[in-house]
Coordinates of C-alpha atoms in Angstrom, one line a residue:
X1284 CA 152.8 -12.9 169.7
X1285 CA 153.7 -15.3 172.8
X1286 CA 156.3 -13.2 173.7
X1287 CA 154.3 -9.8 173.9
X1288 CA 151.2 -11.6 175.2
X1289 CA 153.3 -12.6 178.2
X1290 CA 154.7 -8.9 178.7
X1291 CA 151.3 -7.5 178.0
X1292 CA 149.8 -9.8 181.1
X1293 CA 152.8 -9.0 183.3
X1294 CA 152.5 -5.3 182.7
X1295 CA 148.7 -6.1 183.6
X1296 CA 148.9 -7.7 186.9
X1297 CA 151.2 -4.7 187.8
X1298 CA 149.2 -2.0 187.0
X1299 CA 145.6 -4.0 187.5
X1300 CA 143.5 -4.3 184.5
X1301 CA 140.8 -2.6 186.2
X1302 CA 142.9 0.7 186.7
X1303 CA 143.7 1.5 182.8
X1304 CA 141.1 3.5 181.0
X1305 CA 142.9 3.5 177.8
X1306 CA 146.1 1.9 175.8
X1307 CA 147.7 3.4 172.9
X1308 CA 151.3 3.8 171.5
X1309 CA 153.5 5.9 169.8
X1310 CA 156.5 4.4 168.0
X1311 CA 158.6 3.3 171.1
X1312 CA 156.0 3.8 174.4
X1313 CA 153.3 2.0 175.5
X1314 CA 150.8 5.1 177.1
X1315 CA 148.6 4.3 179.5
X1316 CA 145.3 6.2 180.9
X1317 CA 145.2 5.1 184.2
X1318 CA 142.3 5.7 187.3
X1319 CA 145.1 5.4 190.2
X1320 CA 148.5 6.1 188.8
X1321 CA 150.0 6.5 192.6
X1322 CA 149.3 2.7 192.6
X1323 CA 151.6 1.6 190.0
X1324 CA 155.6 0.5 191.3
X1325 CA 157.3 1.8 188.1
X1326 CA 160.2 -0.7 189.8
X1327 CA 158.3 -3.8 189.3
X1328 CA 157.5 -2.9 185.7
X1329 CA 161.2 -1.8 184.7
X1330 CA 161.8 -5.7 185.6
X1331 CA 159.9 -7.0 183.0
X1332 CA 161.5 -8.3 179.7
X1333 CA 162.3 -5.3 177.2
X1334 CA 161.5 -2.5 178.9
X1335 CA 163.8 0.0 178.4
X1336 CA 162.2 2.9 181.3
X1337 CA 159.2 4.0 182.8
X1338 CA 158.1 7.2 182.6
X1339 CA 154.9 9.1 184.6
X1340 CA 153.5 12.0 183.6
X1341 CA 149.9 13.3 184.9
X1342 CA 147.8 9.9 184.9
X1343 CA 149.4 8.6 181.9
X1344 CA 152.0 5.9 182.7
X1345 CA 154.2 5.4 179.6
X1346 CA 156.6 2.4 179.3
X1347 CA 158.9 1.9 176.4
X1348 CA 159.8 -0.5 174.5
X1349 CA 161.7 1.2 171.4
X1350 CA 160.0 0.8 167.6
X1351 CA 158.2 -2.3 166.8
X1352 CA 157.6 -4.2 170.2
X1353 CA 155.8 -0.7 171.3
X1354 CA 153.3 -1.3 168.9
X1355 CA 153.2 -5.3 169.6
X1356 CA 152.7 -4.9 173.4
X1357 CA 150.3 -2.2 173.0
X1358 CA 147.7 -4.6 170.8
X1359 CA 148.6 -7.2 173.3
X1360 CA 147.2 -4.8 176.0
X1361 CA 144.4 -4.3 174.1
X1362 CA 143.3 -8.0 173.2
X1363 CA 144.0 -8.8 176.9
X1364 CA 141.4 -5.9 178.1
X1365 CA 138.8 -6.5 175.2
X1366 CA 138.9 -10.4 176.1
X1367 CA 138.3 -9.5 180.1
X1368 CA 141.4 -12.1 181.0
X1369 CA 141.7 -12.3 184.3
X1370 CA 139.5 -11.6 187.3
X1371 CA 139.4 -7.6 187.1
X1372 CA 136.9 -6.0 185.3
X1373 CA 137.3 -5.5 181.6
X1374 CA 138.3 -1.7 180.6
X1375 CA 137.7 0.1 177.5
X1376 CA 140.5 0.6 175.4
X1377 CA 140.3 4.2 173.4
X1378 CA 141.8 7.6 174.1
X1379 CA 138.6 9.6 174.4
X1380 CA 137.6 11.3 177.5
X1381 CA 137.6 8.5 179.9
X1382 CA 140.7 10.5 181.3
X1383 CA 140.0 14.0 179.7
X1384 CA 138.5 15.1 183.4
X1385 CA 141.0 13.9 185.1
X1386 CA 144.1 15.1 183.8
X1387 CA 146.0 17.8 185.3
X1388 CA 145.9 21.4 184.0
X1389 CA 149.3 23.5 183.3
X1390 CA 151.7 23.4 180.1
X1391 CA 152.4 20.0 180.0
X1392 CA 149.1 18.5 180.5
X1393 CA 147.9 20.9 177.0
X1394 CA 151.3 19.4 175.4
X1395 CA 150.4 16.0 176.3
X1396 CA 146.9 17.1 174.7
X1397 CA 148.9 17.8 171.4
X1398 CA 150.8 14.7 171.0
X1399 CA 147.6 12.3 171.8
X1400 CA 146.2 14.4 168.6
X1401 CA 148.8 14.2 166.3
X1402 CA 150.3 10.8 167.6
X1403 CA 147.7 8.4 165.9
X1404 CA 148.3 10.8 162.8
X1405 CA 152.2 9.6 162.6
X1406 CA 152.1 6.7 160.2
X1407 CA 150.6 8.8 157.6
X1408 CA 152.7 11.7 158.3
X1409 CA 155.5 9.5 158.2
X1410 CA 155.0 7.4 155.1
X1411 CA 153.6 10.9 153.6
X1412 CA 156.8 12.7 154.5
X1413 CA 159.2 10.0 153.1
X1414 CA 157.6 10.2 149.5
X1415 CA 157.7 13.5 149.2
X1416 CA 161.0 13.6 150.7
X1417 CA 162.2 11.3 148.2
X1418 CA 160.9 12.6 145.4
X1419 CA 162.2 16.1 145.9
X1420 CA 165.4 14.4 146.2
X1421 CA 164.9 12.3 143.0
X1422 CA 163.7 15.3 141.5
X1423 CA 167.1 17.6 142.3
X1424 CA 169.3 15.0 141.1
X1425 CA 167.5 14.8 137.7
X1426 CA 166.5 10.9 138.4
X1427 CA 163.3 12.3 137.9
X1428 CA 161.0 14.7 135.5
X1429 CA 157.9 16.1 134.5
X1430 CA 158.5 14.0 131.6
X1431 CA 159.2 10.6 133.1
X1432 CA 156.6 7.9 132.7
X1433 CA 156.2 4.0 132.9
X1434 CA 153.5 2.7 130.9
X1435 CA 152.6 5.9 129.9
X1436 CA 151.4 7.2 133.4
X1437 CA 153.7 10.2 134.6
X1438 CA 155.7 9.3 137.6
X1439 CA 156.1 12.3 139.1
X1440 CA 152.3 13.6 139.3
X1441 CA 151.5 9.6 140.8
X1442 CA 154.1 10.5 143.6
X1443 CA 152.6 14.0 144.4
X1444 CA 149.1 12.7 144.7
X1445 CA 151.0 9.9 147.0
X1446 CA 152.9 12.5 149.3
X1447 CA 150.6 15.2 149.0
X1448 CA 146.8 13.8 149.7
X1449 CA 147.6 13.5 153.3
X1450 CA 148.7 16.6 154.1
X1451 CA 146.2 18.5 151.6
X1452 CA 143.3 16.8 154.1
X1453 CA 145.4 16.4 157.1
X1454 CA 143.1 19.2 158.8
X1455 CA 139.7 16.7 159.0
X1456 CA 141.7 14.2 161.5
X1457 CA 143.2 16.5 163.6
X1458 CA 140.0 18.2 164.2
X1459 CA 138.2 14.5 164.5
X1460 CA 140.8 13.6 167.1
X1461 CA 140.6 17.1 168.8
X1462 CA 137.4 16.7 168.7
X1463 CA 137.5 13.2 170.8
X1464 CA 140.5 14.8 172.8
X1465 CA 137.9 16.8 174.4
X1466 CA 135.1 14.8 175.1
X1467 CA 133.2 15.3 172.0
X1468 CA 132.4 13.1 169.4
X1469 CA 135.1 12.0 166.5
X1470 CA 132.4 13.3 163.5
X1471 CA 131.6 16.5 164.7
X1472 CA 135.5 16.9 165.0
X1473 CA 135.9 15.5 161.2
X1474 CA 133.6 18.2 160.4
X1475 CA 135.5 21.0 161.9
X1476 CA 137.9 20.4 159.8
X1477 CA 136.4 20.2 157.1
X1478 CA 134.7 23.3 157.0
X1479 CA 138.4 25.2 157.3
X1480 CA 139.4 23.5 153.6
X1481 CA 135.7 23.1 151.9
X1482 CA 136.0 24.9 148.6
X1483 CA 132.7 26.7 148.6
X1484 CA 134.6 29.3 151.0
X1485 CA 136.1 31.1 148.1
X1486 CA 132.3 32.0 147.2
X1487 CA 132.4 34.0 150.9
X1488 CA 134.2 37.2 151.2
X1489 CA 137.9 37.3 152.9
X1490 CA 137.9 33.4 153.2
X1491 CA 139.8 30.7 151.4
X1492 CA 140.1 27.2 151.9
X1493 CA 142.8 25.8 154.3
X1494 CA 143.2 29.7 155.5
X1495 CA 142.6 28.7 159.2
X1496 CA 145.6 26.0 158.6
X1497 CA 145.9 22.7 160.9
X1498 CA 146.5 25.6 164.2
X1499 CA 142.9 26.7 162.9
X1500 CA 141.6 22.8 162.4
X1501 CA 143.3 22.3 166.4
X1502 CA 141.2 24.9 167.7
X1503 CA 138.0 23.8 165.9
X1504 CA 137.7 20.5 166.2
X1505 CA 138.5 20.9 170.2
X1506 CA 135.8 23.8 170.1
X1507 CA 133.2 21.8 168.3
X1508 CA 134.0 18.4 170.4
X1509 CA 133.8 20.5 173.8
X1510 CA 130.2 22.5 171.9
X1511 CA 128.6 19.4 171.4
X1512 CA 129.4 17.9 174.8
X1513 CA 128.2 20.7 176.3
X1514 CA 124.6 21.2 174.4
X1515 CA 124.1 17.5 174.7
X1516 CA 124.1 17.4 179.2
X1517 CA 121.7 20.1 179.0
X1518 CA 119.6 18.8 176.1
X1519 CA 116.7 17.0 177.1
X1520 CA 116.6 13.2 176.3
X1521 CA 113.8 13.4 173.5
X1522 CA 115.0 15.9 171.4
X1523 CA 118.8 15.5 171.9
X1524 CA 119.4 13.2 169.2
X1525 CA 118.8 15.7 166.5
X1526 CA 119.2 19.3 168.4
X1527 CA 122.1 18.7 169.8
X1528 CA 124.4 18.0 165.9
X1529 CA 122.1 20.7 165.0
X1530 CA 122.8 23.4 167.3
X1531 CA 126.7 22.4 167.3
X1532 CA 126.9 22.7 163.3
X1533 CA 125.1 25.6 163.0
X1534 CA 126.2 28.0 165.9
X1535 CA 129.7 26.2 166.1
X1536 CA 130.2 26.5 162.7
X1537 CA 129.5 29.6 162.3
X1538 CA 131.8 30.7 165.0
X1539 CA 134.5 28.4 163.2
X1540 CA 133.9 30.1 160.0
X1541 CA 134.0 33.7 161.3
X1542 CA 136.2 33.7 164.5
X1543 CA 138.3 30.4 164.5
X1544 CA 139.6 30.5 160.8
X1545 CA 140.8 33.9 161.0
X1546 CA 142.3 33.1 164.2
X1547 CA 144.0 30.7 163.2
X1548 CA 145.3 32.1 160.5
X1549 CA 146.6 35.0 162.1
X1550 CA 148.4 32.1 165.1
X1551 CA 149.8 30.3 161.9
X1552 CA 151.5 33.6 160.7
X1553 CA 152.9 34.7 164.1
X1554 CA 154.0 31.0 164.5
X1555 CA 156.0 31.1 161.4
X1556 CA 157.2 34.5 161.3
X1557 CA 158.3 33.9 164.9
X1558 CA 160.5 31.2 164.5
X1559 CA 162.2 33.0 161.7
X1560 CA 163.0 36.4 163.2
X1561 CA 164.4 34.2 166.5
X1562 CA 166.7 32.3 164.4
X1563 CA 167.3 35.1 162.1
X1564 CA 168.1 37.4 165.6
X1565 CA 169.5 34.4 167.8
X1566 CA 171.0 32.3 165.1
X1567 CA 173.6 29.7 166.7
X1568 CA 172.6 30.8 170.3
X1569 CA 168.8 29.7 169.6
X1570 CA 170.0 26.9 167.9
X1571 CA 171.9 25.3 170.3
X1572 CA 169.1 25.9 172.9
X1573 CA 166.7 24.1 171.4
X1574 CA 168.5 20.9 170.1
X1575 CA 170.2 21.2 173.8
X1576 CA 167.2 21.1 175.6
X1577 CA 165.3 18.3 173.2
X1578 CA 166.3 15.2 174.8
X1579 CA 164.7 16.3 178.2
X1580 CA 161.0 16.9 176.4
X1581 CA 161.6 13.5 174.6
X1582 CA 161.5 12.1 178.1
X1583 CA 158.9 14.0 179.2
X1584 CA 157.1 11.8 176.4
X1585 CA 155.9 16.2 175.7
X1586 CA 158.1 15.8 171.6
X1587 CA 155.5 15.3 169.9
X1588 CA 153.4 18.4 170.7
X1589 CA 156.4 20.2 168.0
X1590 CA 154.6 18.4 165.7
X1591 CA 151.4 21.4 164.4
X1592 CA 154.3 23.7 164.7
X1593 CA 156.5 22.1 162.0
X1594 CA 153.4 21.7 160.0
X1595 CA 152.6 25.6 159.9
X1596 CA 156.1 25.9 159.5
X1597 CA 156.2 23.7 156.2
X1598 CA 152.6 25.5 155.1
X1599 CA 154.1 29.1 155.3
X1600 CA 157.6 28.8 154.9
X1601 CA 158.0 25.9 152.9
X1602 CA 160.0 23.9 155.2
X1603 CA 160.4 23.7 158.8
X1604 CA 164.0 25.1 160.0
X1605 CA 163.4 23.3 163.6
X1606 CA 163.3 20.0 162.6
X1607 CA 167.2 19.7 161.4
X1608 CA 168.0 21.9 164.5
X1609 CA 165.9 19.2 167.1
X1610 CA 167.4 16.2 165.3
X1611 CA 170.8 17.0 166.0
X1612 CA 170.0 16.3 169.9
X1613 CA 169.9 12.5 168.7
X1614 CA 173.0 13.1 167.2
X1615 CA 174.5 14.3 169.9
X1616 CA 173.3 11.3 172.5
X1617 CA 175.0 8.9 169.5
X1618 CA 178.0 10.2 170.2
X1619 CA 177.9 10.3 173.7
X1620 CA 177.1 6.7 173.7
X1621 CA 179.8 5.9 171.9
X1622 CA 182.0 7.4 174.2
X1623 CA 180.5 5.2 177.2
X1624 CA 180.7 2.1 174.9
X1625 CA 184.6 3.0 174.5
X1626 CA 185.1 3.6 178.5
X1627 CA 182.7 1.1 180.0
X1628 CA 184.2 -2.7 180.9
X1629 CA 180.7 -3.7 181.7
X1630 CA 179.7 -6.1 178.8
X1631 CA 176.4 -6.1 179.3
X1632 CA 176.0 -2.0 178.8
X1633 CA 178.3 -2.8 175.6
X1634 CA 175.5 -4.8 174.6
X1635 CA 172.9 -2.8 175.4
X1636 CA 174.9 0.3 173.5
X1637 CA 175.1 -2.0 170.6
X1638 CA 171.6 -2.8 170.1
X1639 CA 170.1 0.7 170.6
X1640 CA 173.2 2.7 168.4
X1641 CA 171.4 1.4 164.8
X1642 CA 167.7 2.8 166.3
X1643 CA 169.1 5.7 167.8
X1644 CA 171.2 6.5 164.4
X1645 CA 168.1 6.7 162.7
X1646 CA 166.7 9.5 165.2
X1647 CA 165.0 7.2 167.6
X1648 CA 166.5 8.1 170.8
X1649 CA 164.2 6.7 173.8
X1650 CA 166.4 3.2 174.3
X1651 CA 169.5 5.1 174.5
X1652 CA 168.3 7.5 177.1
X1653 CA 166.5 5.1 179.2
X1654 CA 169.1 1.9 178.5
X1655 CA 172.4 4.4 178.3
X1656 CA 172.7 8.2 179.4
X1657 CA 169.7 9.0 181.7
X1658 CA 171.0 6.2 184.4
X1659 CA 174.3 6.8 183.7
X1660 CA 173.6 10.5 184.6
X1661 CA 176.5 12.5 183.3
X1662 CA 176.4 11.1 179.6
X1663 CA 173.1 12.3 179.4
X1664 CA 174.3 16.0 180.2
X1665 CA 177.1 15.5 177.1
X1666 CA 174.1 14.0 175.3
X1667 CA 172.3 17.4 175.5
X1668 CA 175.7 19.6 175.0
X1669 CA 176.6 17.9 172.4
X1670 CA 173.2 18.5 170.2
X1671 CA 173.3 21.9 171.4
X1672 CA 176.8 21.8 169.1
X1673 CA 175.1 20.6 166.6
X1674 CA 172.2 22.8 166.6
X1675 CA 174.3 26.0 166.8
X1676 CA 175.8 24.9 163.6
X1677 CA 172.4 24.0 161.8
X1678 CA 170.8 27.3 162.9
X1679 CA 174.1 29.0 161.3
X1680 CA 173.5 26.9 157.8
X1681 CA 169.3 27.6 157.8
X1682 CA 169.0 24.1 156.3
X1683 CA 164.9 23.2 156.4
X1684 CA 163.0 20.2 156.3
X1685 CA 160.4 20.0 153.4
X1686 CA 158.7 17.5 154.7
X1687 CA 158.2 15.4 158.1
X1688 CA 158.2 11.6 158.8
X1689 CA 162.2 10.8 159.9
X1690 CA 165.0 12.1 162.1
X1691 CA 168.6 11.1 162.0
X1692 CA 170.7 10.1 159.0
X1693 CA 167.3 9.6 156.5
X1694 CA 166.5 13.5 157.4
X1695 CA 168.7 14.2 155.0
X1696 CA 166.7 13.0 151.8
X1697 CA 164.1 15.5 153.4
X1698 CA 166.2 18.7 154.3
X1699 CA 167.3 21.7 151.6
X1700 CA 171.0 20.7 152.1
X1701 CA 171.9 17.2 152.8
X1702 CA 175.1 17.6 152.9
X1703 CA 175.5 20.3 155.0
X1704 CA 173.1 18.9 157.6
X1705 CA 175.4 15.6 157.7
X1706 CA 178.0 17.5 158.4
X1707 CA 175.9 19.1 161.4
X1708 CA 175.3 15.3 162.7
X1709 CA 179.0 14.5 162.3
X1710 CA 179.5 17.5 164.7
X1711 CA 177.3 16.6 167.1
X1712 CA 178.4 13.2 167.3
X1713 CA 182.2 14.5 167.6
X1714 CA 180.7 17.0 170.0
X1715 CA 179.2 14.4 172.5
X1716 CA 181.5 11.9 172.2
X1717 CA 184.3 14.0 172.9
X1718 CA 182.4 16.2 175.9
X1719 CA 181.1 12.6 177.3
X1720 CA 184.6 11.0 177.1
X1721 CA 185.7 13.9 179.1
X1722 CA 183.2 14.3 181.5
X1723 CA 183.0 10.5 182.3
X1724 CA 180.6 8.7 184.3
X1725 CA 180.3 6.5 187.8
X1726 CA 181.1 2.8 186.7
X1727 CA 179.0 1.4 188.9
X1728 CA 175.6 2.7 188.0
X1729 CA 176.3 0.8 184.9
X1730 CA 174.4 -2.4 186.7
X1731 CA 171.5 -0.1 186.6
X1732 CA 171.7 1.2 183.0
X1733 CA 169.3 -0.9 181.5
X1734 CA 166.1 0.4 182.7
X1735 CA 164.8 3.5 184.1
X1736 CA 161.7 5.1 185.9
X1737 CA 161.0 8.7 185.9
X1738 CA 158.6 10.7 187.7
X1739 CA 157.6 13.7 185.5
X1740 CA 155.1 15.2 188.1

């Protein structure tokens, strides 16, 4: 940990401990909340060791590292704040509302909203997603039956209740983190949730559990979190203790029950239905837009707001068609990598190539953007074309995910047709090496490939 405590305290004295409000991570950036963004020389910290590029959006400065040292640096942060080092004032570390009145309004501040819900959620998602993944797999190779036991204990009901209890109460913490998204407080979010899956709703008429789906758990615990806020300031002090939970469950909840569920119901519907009748109209032309135009939302740090959709996606459909289509953007920046690694004399970008290619083959594609194509300019351009190749061609097969948690090469123990969407990432990498080869790319900004800063303002 001496290694990320020094880069933690560097990144510190940059940004000044008193000016962060709140630290988190996803799996390769370190997000920060900060009072006075404007402050902040994205140059200084693009110096420090393994940083791979800086990117601002709103107030949120977000610096990554790639998977692993993200996560590392971001508890560094977090000791170094709790412990008060330095002379600056100590901050509180949490993702709450210290910054919920200060962010900026439009679409990407509500997508930002998104991912800061669902990111904290993607360890379970992930390790969730792999296990049922798997043991569909397992399952359509005949590795696996209902009749397959070990010590007696059937192995295929031990992996459902593995893969599945996540998901089946998924709704409770995304309405708790909704909930503390927008001021309120984490419980009263939980119990948003919860009322959309309780199982005393099939004793009320037109309702069901889980019929509001996580859209409908989205919109309640943000509702109840912003209720609850909102009773409490006007509450007086003597009584607010127990009125305020007690107006918010009863009149929130009510509404939840009787205007959010179905609401969200009919959203997770149109949601579903809407994605198949544009692929089903658009097919290769839809496809190719939205694996071409991935890579620029995964440096808007704005990817993970896709997430609720491929949920709803999974819950109505079964699987999530978008998934294999967006993950052949990652493909296509492979390959144009490649192609720079092949053209490029510079050793030290060879390096760099070398020790982002493994990460990036797996689906995670920040260190080759920020290390390789984004400075490099034009690669990144044959990045995007080439997904778009390779999402014209996954649109065309219908191959869907059953389950989320990976990109790259390990989707395929997750999609309906692994082989067919292997073949759609050996396109794309043929695609953007060969339209990155062609297009080439200014030697000399090679010297500058290893970091980045972006302004997404």
């Amino acid at each position: 940990m001496a290694e990320e405590r020094a880069i933690a305290q560097t990144i510190l004295d940059v940004v000044g401990r008193a000016n962060v409000r709140a630290a988190e991570h996803c799996m390769t950036r370190l997000r920060l909340d900060l009072a006075d963004v404007e402050s902040v020389d994205p140059n200084r910290l693009k110096k420090i060791s393994g940083v791979k590029g800086v990117v601002r959006t709103g107030n949120q400065l977000q610096i990554i590292f790639g998977p692993g040292l993200a996560e590392r640096v971001t508890a560094a942060v977090a000791a170094e704040l709790r412990s008060g080092g330095g002379s600056a004032p100590q901050a509180k570390v949490e993702p709450s509302e210290a910054g919920a009145e200060t962010r900026p309004g439009g679409v990407r501040s509500f997508l930002k909203r998104i991912a800061n819900i669902f990111l904290p959620l993607l360890p379970a998602i992930i390790g969730s997603g792999l296990i049922i993944g798997l043991t569909n797999f397992f399952v359509r190779i005949g590795w696996i039956t209902d009749q397959t036991t070990v010590a007696g204990v059937p192995v295929l009901a031990v992996l459902q209740v593995l893969g599945g209890t996540f998901l089946a109460f998924m709704h409770i913490l995304v309405g708790m983190n909704a909930a503390r998204e927008y001021g309120g407080p984490p419980a009263i979010g939980a119990l948003a949730g919860m009322l959309l899956i309780a199982p005393s709703l099939q004793n009320i008429p037109n309702m069901a559990p889980g019929r509001g789906g996580i859209i409908g758990a989205l919109i309640a615990g943000a509702f109840l979190g912003w209720l609850y806020k909102t009773v409490n300031r006007r509450m007086p002090d003597t009584i607010s203790v127990m009125a305020s939970p007690f107006i918010t469950v009863l009149v929130g909840g009510a509404v939840i029950l009787f205007v959010v569920q179905p609401v969200g119901f009919y959203a997770s519907n149109w949601i579903a239905n809407g994605v198949k009748a544009l692929l089903d109209v658009g097919g290769p032309l839809v496809g190719a837009v939205l694996a071409g135009t991935f890579l620029p939302m995964v440096m808007l740090g704005i990817h993970q707001g896709t997430v609720p959709i491929h949920v709803e996606l999974i819950n109505s459909l079964g699987n999530t068609p978008l998934l294999p289509i967006l993950a052949m953007a990652g493909a296509g920046q492979v390959g144009a990598s490649l192609a720079v690694y092949v053209k490029t004399r510079n050793r030290e970008l060879r390096q760099i190539i070398l020790s982002a290619l493994p990460v990036g083959i797996l689906g995670i594609g920040e260190p080759l953007i920020y290390g390789v194509t984004l400075p490099l300019g034009r690669p990144f351009v044959a990045a995007c074309l080439g997904g778009a190749v390779g999402g014209a061609f996954i649109a065309v097969t219908k191959i869907g995910a059953l389950a989320l948690g990976v990109s790259g090469v390990l989707l395929a123990f997750l999609v309906t047709n692994p082989a067919l969407y292997l073949l759609g990432i050996l396109i794309s990498y043929i695609a953007g090496f060969a339209i990155s080869y062609a297009m080439g790319f200014d030697e000399s900004l090679a010297q500058n490939s290893q970091t980045f800063a972006f302004t997404a303002d």
